[in-house]
Coordinates of C-alpha atoms (C1' of nucleotides) in Angstrom, one line a residue:
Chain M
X215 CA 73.8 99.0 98.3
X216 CA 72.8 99.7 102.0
X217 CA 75.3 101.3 104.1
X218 CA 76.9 98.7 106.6
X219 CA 77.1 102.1 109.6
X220 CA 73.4 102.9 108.7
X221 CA 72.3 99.2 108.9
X222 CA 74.6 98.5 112.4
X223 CA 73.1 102.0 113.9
X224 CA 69.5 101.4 112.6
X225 CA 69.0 97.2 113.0
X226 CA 65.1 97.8 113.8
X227 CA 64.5 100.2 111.5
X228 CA 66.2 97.8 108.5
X229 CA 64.2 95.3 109.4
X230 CA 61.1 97.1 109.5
X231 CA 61.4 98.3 106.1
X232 CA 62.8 95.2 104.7
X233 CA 59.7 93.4 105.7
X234 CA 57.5 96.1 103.8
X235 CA 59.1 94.6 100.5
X236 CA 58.6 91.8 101.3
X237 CA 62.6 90.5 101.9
X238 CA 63.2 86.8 102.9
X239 CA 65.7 86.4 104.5
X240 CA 65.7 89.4 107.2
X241 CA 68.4 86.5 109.2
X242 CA 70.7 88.6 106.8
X243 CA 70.6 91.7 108.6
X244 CA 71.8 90.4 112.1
X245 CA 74.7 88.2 110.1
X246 CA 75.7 91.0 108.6
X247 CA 76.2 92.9 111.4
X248 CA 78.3 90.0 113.3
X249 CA 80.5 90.1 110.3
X250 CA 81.0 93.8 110.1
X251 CA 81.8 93.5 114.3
X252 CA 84.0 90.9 113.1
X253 CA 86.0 92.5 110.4
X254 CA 85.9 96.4 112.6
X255 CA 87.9 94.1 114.9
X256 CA 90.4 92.5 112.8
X257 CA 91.0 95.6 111.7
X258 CA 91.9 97.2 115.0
X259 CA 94.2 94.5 115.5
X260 CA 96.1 94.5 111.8
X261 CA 95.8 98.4 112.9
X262 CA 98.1 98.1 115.5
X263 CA 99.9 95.3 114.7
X264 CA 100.9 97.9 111.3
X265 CA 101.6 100.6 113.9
X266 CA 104.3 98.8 115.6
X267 CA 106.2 97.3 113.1
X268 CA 105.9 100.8 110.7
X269 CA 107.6 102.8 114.0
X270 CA 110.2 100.1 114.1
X271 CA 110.8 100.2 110.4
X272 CA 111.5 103.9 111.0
X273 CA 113.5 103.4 114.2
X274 CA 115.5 101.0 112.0
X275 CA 115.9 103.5 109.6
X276 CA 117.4 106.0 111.9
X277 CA 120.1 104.0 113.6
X278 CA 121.3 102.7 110.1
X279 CA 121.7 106.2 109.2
X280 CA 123.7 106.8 112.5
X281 CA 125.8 103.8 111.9
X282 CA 124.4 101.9 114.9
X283 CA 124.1 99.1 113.0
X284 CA 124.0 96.2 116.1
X285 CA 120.8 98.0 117.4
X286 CA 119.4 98.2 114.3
X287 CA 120.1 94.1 113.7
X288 CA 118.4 93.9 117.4
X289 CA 114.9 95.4 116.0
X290 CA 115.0 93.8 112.8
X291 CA 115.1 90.4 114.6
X292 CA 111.4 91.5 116.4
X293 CA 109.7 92.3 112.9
X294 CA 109.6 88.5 111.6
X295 CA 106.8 87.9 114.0
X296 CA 104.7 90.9 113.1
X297 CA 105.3 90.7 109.9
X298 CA 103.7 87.2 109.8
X299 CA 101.1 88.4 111.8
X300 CA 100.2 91.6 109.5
X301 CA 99.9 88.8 106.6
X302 CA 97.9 86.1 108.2
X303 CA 95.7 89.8 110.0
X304 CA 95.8 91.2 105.8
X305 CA 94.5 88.1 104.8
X306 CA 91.8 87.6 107.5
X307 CA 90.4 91.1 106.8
X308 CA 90.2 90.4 103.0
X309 CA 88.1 87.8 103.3
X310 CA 86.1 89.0 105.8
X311 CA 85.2 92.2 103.5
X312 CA 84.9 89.8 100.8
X313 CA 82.2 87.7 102.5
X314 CA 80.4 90.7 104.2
X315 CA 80.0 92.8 100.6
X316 CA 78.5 89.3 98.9
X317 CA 75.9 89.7 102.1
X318 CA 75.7 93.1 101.8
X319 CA 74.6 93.2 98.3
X320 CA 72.3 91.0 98.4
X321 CA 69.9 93.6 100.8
X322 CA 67.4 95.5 98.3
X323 CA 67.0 99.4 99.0
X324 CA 64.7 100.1 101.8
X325 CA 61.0 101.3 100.7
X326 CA 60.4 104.7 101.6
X327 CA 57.6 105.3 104.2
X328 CA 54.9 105.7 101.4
X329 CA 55.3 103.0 99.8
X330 CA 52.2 100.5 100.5
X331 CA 52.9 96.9 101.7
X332 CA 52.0 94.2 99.2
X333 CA 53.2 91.2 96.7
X334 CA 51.9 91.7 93.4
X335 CA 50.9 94.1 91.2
X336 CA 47.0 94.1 92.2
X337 CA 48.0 95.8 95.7
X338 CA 50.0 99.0 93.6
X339 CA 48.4 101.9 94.5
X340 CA 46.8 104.2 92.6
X341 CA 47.7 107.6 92.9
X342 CA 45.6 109.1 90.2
X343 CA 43.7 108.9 86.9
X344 CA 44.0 111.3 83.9
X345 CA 42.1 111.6 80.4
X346 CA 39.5 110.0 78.5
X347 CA 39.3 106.3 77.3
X348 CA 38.6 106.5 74.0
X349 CA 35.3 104.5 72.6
X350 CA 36.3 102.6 69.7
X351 CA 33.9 101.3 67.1
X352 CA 33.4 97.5 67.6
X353 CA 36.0 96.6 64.7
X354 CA 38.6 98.2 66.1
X355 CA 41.9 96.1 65.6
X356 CA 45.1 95.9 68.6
X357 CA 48.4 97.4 67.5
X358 CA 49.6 94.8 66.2
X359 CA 47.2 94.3 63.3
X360 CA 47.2 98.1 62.5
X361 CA 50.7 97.5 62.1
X362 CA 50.2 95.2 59.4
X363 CA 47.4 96.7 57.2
X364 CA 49.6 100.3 57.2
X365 CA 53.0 98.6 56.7
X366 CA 54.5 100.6 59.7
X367 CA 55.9 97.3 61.3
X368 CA 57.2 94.2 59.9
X369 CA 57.9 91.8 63.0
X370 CA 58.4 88.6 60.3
X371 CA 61.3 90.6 58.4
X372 CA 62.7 91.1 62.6
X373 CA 62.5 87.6 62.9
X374 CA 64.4 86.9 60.1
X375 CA 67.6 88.7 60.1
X376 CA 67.6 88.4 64.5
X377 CA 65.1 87.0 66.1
X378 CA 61.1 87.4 67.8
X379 CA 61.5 90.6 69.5
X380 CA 63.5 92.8 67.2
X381 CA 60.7 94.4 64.9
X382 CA 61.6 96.1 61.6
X383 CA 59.9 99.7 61.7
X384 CA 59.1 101.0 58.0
X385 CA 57.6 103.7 56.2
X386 CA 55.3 106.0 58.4
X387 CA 56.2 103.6 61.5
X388 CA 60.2 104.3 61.3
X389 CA 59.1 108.3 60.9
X390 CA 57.1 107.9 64.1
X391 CA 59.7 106.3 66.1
X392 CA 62.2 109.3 65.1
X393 CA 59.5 111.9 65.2
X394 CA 58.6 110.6 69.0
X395 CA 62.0 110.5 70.0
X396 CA 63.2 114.1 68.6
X397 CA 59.7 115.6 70.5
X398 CA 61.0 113.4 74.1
X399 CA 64.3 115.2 73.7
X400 CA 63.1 118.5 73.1
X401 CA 60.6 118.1 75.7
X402 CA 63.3 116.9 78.2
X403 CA 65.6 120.1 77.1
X404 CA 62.6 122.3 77.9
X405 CA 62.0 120.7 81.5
X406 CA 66.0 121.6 82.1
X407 CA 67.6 118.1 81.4
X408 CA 71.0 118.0 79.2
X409 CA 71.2 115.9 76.6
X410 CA 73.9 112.8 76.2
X411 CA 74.6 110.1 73.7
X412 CA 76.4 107.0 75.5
X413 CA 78.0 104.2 74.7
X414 CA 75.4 101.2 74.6
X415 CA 77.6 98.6 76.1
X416 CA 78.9 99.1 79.7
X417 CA 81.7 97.2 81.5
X418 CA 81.1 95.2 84.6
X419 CA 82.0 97.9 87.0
X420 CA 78.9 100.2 85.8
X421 CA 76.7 97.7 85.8
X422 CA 77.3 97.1 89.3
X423 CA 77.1 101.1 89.6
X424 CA 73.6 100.9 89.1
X425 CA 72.8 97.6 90.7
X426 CA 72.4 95.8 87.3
X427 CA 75.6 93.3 89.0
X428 CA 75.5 91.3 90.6
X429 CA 72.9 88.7 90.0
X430 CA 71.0 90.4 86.8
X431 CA 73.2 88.8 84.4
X432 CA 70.6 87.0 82.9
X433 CA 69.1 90.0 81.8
X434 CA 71.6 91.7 79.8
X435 CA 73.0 90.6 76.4
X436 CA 76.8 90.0 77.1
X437 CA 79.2 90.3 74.7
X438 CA 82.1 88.0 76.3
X439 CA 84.6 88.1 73.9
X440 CA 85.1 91.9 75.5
X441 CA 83.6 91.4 78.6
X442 CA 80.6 94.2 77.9
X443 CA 77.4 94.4 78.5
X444 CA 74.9 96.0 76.4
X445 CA 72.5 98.3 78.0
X446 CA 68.8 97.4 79.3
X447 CA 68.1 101.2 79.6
X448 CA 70.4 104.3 79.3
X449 CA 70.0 105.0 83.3
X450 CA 73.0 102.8 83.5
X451 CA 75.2 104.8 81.2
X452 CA 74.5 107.7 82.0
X453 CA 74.1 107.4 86.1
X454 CA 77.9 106.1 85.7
X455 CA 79.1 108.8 83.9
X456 CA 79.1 110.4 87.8
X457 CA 80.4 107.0 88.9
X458 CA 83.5 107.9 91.7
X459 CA 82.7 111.6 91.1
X460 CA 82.5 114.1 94.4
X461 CA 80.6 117.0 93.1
X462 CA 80.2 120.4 94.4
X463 CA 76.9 121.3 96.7
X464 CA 75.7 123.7 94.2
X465 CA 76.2 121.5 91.1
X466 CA 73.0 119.7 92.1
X467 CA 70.7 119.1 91.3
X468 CA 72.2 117.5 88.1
X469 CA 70.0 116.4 85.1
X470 CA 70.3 114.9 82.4
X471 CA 68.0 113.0 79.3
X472 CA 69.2 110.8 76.7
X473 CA 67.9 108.6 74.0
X474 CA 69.1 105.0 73.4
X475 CA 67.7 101.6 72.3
X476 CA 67.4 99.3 75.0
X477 CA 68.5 95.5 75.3
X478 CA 66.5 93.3 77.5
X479 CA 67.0 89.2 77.3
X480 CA 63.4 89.2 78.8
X481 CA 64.4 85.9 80.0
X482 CA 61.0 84.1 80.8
X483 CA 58.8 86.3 79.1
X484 CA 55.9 84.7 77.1
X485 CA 52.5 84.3 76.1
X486 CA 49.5 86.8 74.7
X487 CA 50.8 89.8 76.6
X488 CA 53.7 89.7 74.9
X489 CA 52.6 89.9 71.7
X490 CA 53.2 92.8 69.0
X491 CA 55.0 95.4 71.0
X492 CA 54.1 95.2 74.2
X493 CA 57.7 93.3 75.0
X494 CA 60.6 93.4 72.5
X495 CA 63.9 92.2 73.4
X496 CA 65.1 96.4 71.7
X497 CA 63.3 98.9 71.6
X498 CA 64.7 102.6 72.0
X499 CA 63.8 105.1 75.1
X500 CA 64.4 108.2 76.1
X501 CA 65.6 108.3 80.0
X502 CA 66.0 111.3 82.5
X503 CA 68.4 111.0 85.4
X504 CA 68.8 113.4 88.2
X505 CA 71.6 113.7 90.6
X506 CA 70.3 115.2 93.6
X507 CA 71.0 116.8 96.9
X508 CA 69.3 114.2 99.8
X509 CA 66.7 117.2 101.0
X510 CA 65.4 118.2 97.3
X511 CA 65.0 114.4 95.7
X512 CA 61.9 113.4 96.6
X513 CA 60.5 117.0 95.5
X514 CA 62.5 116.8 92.2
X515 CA 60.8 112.9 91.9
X516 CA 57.1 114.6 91.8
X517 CA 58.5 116.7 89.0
X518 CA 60.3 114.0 87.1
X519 CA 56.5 112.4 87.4
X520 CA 54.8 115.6 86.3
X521 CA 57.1 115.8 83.6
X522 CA 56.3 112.6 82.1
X523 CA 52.5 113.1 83.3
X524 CA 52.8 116.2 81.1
X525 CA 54.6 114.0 78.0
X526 CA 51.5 111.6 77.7
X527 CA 48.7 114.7 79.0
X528 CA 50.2 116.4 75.1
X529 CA 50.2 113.2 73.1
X530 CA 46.4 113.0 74.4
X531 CA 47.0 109.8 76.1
X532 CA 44.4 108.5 78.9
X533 CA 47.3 107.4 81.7
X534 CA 46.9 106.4 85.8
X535 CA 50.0 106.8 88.3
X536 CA 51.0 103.6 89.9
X537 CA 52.6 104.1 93.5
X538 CA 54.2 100.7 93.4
X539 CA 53.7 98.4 96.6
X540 CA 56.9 96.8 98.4
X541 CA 56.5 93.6 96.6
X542 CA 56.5 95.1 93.2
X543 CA 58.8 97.4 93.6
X544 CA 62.6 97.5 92.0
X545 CA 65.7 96.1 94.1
X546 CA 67.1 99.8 94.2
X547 CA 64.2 101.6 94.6
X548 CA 62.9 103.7 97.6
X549 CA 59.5 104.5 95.7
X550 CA 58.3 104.1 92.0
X551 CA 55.9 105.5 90.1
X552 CA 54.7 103.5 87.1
X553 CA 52.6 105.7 84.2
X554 CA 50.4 103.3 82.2
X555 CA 48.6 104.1 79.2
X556 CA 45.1 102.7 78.2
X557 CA 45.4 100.9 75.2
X558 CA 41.8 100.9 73.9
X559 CA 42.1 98.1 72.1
X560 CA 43.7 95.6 74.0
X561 CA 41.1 96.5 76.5
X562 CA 44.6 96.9 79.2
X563 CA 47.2 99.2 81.3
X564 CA 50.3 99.4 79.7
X565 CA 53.7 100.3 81.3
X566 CA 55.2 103.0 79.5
X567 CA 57.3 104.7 82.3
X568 CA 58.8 103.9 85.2
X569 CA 60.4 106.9 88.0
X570 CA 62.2 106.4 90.9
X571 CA 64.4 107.5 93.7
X572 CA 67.4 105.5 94.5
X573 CA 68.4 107.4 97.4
X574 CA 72.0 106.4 98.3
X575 CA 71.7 103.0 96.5
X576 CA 73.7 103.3 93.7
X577 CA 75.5 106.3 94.7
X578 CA 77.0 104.5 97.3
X579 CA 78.1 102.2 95.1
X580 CA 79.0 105.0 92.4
X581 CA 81.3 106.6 95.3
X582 CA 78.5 109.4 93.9
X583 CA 79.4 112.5 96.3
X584 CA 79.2 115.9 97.0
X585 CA 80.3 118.1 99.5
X586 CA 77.8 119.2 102.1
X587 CA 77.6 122.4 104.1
X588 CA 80.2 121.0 106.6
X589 CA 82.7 120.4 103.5
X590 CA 82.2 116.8 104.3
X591 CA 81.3 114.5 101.2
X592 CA 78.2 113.0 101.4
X593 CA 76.0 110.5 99.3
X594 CA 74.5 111.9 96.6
X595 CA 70.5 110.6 95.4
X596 CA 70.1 109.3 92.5
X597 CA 66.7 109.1 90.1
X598 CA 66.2 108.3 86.8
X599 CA 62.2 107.8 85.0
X600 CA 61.6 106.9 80.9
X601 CA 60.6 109.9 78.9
X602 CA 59.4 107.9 77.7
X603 CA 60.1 104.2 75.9
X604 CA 58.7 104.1 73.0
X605 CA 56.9 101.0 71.9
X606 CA 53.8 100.9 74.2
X607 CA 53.1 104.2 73.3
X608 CA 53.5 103.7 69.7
X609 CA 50.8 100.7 70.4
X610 CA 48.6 102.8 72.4
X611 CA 48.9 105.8 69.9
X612 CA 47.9 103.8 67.0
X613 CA 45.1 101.9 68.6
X614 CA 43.3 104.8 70.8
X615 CA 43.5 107.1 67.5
X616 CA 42.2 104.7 64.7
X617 CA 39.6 106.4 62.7
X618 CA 38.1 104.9 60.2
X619 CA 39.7 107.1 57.8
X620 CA 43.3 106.2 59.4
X621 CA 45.5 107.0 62.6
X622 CA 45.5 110.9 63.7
X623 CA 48.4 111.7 64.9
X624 CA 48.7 114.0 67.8
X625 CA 49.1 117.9 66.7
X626 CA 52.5 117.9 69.3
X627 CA 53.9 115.5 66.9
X628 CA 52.9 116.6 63.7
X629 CA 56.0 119.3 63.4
X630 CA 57.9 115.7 64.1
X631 CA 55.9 113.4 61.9
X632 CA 55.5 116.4 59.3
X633 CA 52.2 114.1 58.1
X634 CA 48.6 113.8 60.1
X635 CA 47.6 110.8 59.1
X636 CA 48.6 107.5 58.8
X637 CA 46.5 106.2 55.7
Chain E
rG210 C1' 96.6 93.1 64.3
rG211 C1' 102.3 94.7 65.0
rA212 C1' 105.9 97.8 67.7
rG213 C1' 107.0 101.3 71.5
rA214 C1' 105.9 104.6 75.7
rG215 C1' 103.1 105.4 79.9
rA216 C1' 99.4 105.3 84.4
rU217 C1' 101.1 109.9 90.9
rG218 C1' 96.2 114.4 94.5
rG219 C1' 90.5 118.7 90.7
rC220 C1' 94.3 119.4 86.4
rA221 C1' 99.5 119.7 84.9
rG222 C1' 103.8 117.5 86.5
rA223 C1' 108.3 116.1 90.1
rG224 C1' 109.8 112.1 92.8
rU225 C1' 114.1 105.4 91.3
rG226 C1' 114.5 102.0 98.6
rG227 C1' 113.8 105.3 104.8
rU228 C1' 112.1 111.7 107.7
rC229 C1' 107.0 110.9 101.1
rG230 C1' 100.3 111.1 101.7
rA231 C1' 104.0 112.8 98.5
rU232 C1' 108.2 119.1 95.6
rU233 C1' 106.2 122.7 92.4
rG234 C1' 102.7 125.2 89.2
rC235 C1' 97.6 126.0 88.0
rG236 C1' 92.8 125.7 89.9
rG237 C1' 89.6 125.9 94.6
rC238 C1' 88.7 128.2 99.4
rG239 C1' 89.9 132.1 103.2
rG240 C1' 92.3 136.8 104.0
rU241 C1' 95.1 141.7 103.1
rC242 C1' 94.5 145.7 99.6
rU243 C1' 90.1 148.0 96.8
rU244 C1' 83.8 151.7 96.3
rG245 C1' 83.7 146.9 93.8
rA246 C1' 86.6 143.7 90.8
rA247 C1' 91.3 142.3 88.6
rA248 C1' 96.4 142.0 89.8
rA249 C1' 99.8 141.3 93.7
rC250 C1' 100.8 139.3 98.4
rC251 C1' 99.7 135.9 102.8
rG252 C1' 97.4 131.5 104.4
rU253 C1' 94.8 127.1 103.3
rU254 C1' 93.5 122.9 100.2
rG255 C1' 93.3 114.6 98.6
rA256 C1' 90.1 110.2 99.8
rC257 C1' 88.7 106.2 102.9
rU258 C1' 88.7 104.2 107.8
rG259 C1' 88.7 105.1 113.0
rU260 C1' 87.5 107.9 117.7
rU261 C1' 83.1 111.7 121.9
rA262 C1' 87.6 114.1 120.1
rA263 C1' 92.4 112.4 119.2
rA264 C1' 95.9 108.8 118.1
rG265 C1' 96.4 105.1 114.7
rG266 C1' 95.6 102.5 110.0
rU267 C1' 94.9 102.2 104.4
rC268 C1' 95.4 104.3 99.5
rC269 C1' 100.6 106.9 94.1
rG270 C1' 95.8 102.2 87.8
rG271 C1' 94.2 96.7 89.9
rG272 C1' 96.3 92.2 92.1
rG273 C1' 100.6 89.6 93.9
rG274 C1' 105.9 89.4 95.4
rU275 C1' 111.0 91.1 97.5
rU276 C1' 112.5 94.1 102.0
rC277 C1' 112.9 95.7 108.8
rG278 C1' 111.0 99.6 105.3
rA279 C1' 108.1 100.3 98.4
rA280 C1' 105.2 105.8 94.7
rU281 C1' 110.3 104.0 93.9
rC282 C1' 112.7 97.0 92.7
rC283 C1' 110.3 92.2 90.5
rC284 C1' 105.9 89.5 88.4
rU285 C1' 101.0 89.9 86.4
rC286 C1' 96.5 92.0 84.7
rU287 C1' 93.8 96.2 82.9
rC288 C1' 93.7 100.7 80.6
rU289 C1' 95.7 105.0 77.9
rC290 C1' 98.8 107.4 74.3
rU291 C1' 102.3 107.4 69.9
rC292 C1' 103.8 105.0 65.2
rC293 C1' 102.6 101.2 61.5
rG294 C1' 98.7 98.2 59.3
rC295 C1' 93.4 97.8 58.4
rC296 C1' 88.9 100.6 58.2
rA297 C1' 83.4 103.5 58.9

RNA sequence: GGAGAGAUGGCAGAGUGGUCGAUUGCGGCGGUCUUGAAAACCGUUGACUGUUAAAGGUCCGGGGGUUCGAAUCCCUCUCUCUCCGCCA
């Protein structure tokens, strides 16, 4: 959520970078500030209107205690009308803050100055291009069907006991998924992030922490009966766990990995691009979040991307960095980085990470502080990126390294795996 | 699920209608002392809003009410703890 004093002290500049993603309705920005001029002066008035009556109320108080009761009476007879007015004033104000935050809320995070202008996907930019697409013989088979003929995934048996999207990982495809999350967690240790477990199911006010509410809904799975949410990715846990926190200067920068499954309604989702793995309503991730000081997070974002760079550069994966353009870009996000991974045999790019720099978005609806050099609290930045979720990479593993004697595994993952082959 | 108790500043914990944004202790910060540190002593120390700076305003779990005046009284919601029951 934008800051209603940046956006009233920096109207051109909103606009500006609104535009680069693309926003439509920019009208927005100029309401929004009528209403804040609006509400700044009902609140002078209910400001002064209090002042008054609370100096009376003390006045009052002192001639009771001094037994002047008719001069007392005299004052008390003035308050009615303030007292009305501080009510109707109250009133005014609340809805007036009401109305402004549904406004406000509905302004996406403005795109840092790198990041291209565009609408779709086609105009992301890429930053760069690393390792070797692999030459399959011509009967090489998509995940999906490797899957099958090693009994590593059985999506029928998901189908059964929940539904399409919920594969059922067996044998040498349920050790994979444990080995690859055990190496992301050690991995994430090394780079200096602190391991969590979290709760997967959030209540409303954390998913508005991280800009999941309002109007996401529709992508979470709700459990009404206790008004929780469970979790599309464990940024939103574990960003909140700093939710209304003021921190100290020196804390930061703040880091922190975990591994959860993810839920995602993927409401809309269908057709051959779906298939297999490539989009599963769960599938488990490991996430890194920093909490950073404003001046170091867009150096600590090029690490968070070397460190997931360095992730898929050990399981010998070929991978391009995505700078992603203003149309394609997250509602929170100041810049993104997607990784994708070749997958040889679906002949395509596959998202298997996703990094980006909040700035003051959610922290300033986390009341995420810390307290700056003048002992001031300031807005903290906030950045999370997948280390990585697992799926796509489990498709792109087992496709780029068929053999014809089976599926290599990558040494890194072999103390994991504690087998080489999948045969 | 049943019964009871509670929610106050970073933490602990006072405060039951007025001078309370809130006693005190711990912690934090600054200082004295010390080669340095500890101890001791002195001072300081909530957030938001607002202003050039002040003043002023708001906040004692959330919301509503009573009152000239509410941390304090009333209603309501949420959460936490204890005991009982059930249970991985």
């Amino acid at each position: 959520m934008l800051q209603v004093s940046y956006i009233r002290d920096n109207r051109e500049k909103v606009l500006e970078r609104l535009a680069v993603k693309n926003f439509k309705q920019p009208e927005l920005v100029d309401e929004i500030i009528q209403m804040d001029n609006d509400r700044r002066q009902t609140q002078n008035r209910l400001d002064n209107i209090s002042a008054e009556a609370n100096s009376a109320a003390k006045q009052i108080g002192e001639l009771m205690r001094k037994g002047k009761k008719d001069e007392a009476e005299a004052i008390k007879a003035k308050t009615g009308a303030w007292k009305e007015e501080i009510k109707t004033l109250g009133d005014a104000l609340n809805t007036l803050e009401n109305n402004l935050n549904q406004k406000v809320v509905l302004l996406p995070n403005l795109p840092h100055a790198s990041v291209p202008k565009g609408l779709t996907p086609e105009d992301n930019e890429v930053v760069l291009e690393n390792g070797v697409k692999p030459n399959l013989p011509a009967d090489a088979i998509p995940h999906w069907e490797l899957a099958a003929k090693y009994n590593l995934i059985d999506f029928e048996l998901g189908v059964k006991i929940t539904g399409a999207g919920f594969p059922v990982y067996k044998n040498k495809g349920a050790k994979l998924q444990r080995a690859l999350i055990n190496y992301f967690i050690d991995e994430a240790e090394k780079a200096g992030y602190k391991e969590v477990s979290v709760p997967l199911m959030v209540n409303e006010a954390s998913g508005f922490g991280t800009s999941q509410l309002p109007d996401k809904e529709g992508q979470m799975y709700f459990v009404g009966l206790d008004n929780l949410y469970l979790i599309p990715t464990a940024e939103v846990p574990i960003t909140n766990l700093y939710r209304d926190v003021i921190l100290k200067a020196d804390e930061l920068p703040i880091r922190n990995c975990g591994h959860t499954p993810c839920f995602r309604r993927e409401a809309g989702s269908y057709g051959a691009h779906v298939r297999g793995l490539n989009r599963l309503h769960q599938f488990d991730k490991v996430e890194i979040v920093t909490i950073a000081h404003p001046d170091e997070s867009y150096d600590i974002l090029e690490k968070m991307s070397a460190h997931v760079q360095g992730l898929l550069q050990k399981l010998g994966l070929p991978y391009r960095v995505l700078r992603l353009c203003g149309g394609d870009m997250g509602f929170g996000s100041a810049l993104t980085y997607d990784m994708e991974t070749w997958s040889a045999a679906q002949q395509r790019w596959l998202e298997v990470s996703s990094v980006s720099n909040f700035e003051t978005f959610q922290s300033n609806r986390l009341k995420l502080r810390f307290r700056n050099a003048e002992g001031k609290t300031q807005l903290a930045h906030t950045l999370n990126g997948s280390a990585l979720a697992l799926p796509r990479i489990v498709a792109t593993l087992l496709e780029n390294n068929q053999t014809e004697r089976g599926i290599k595994i990558p040494e890194v993952l072999v103390p994991y795996t504690k087998f080489e082959w999948i045969d």
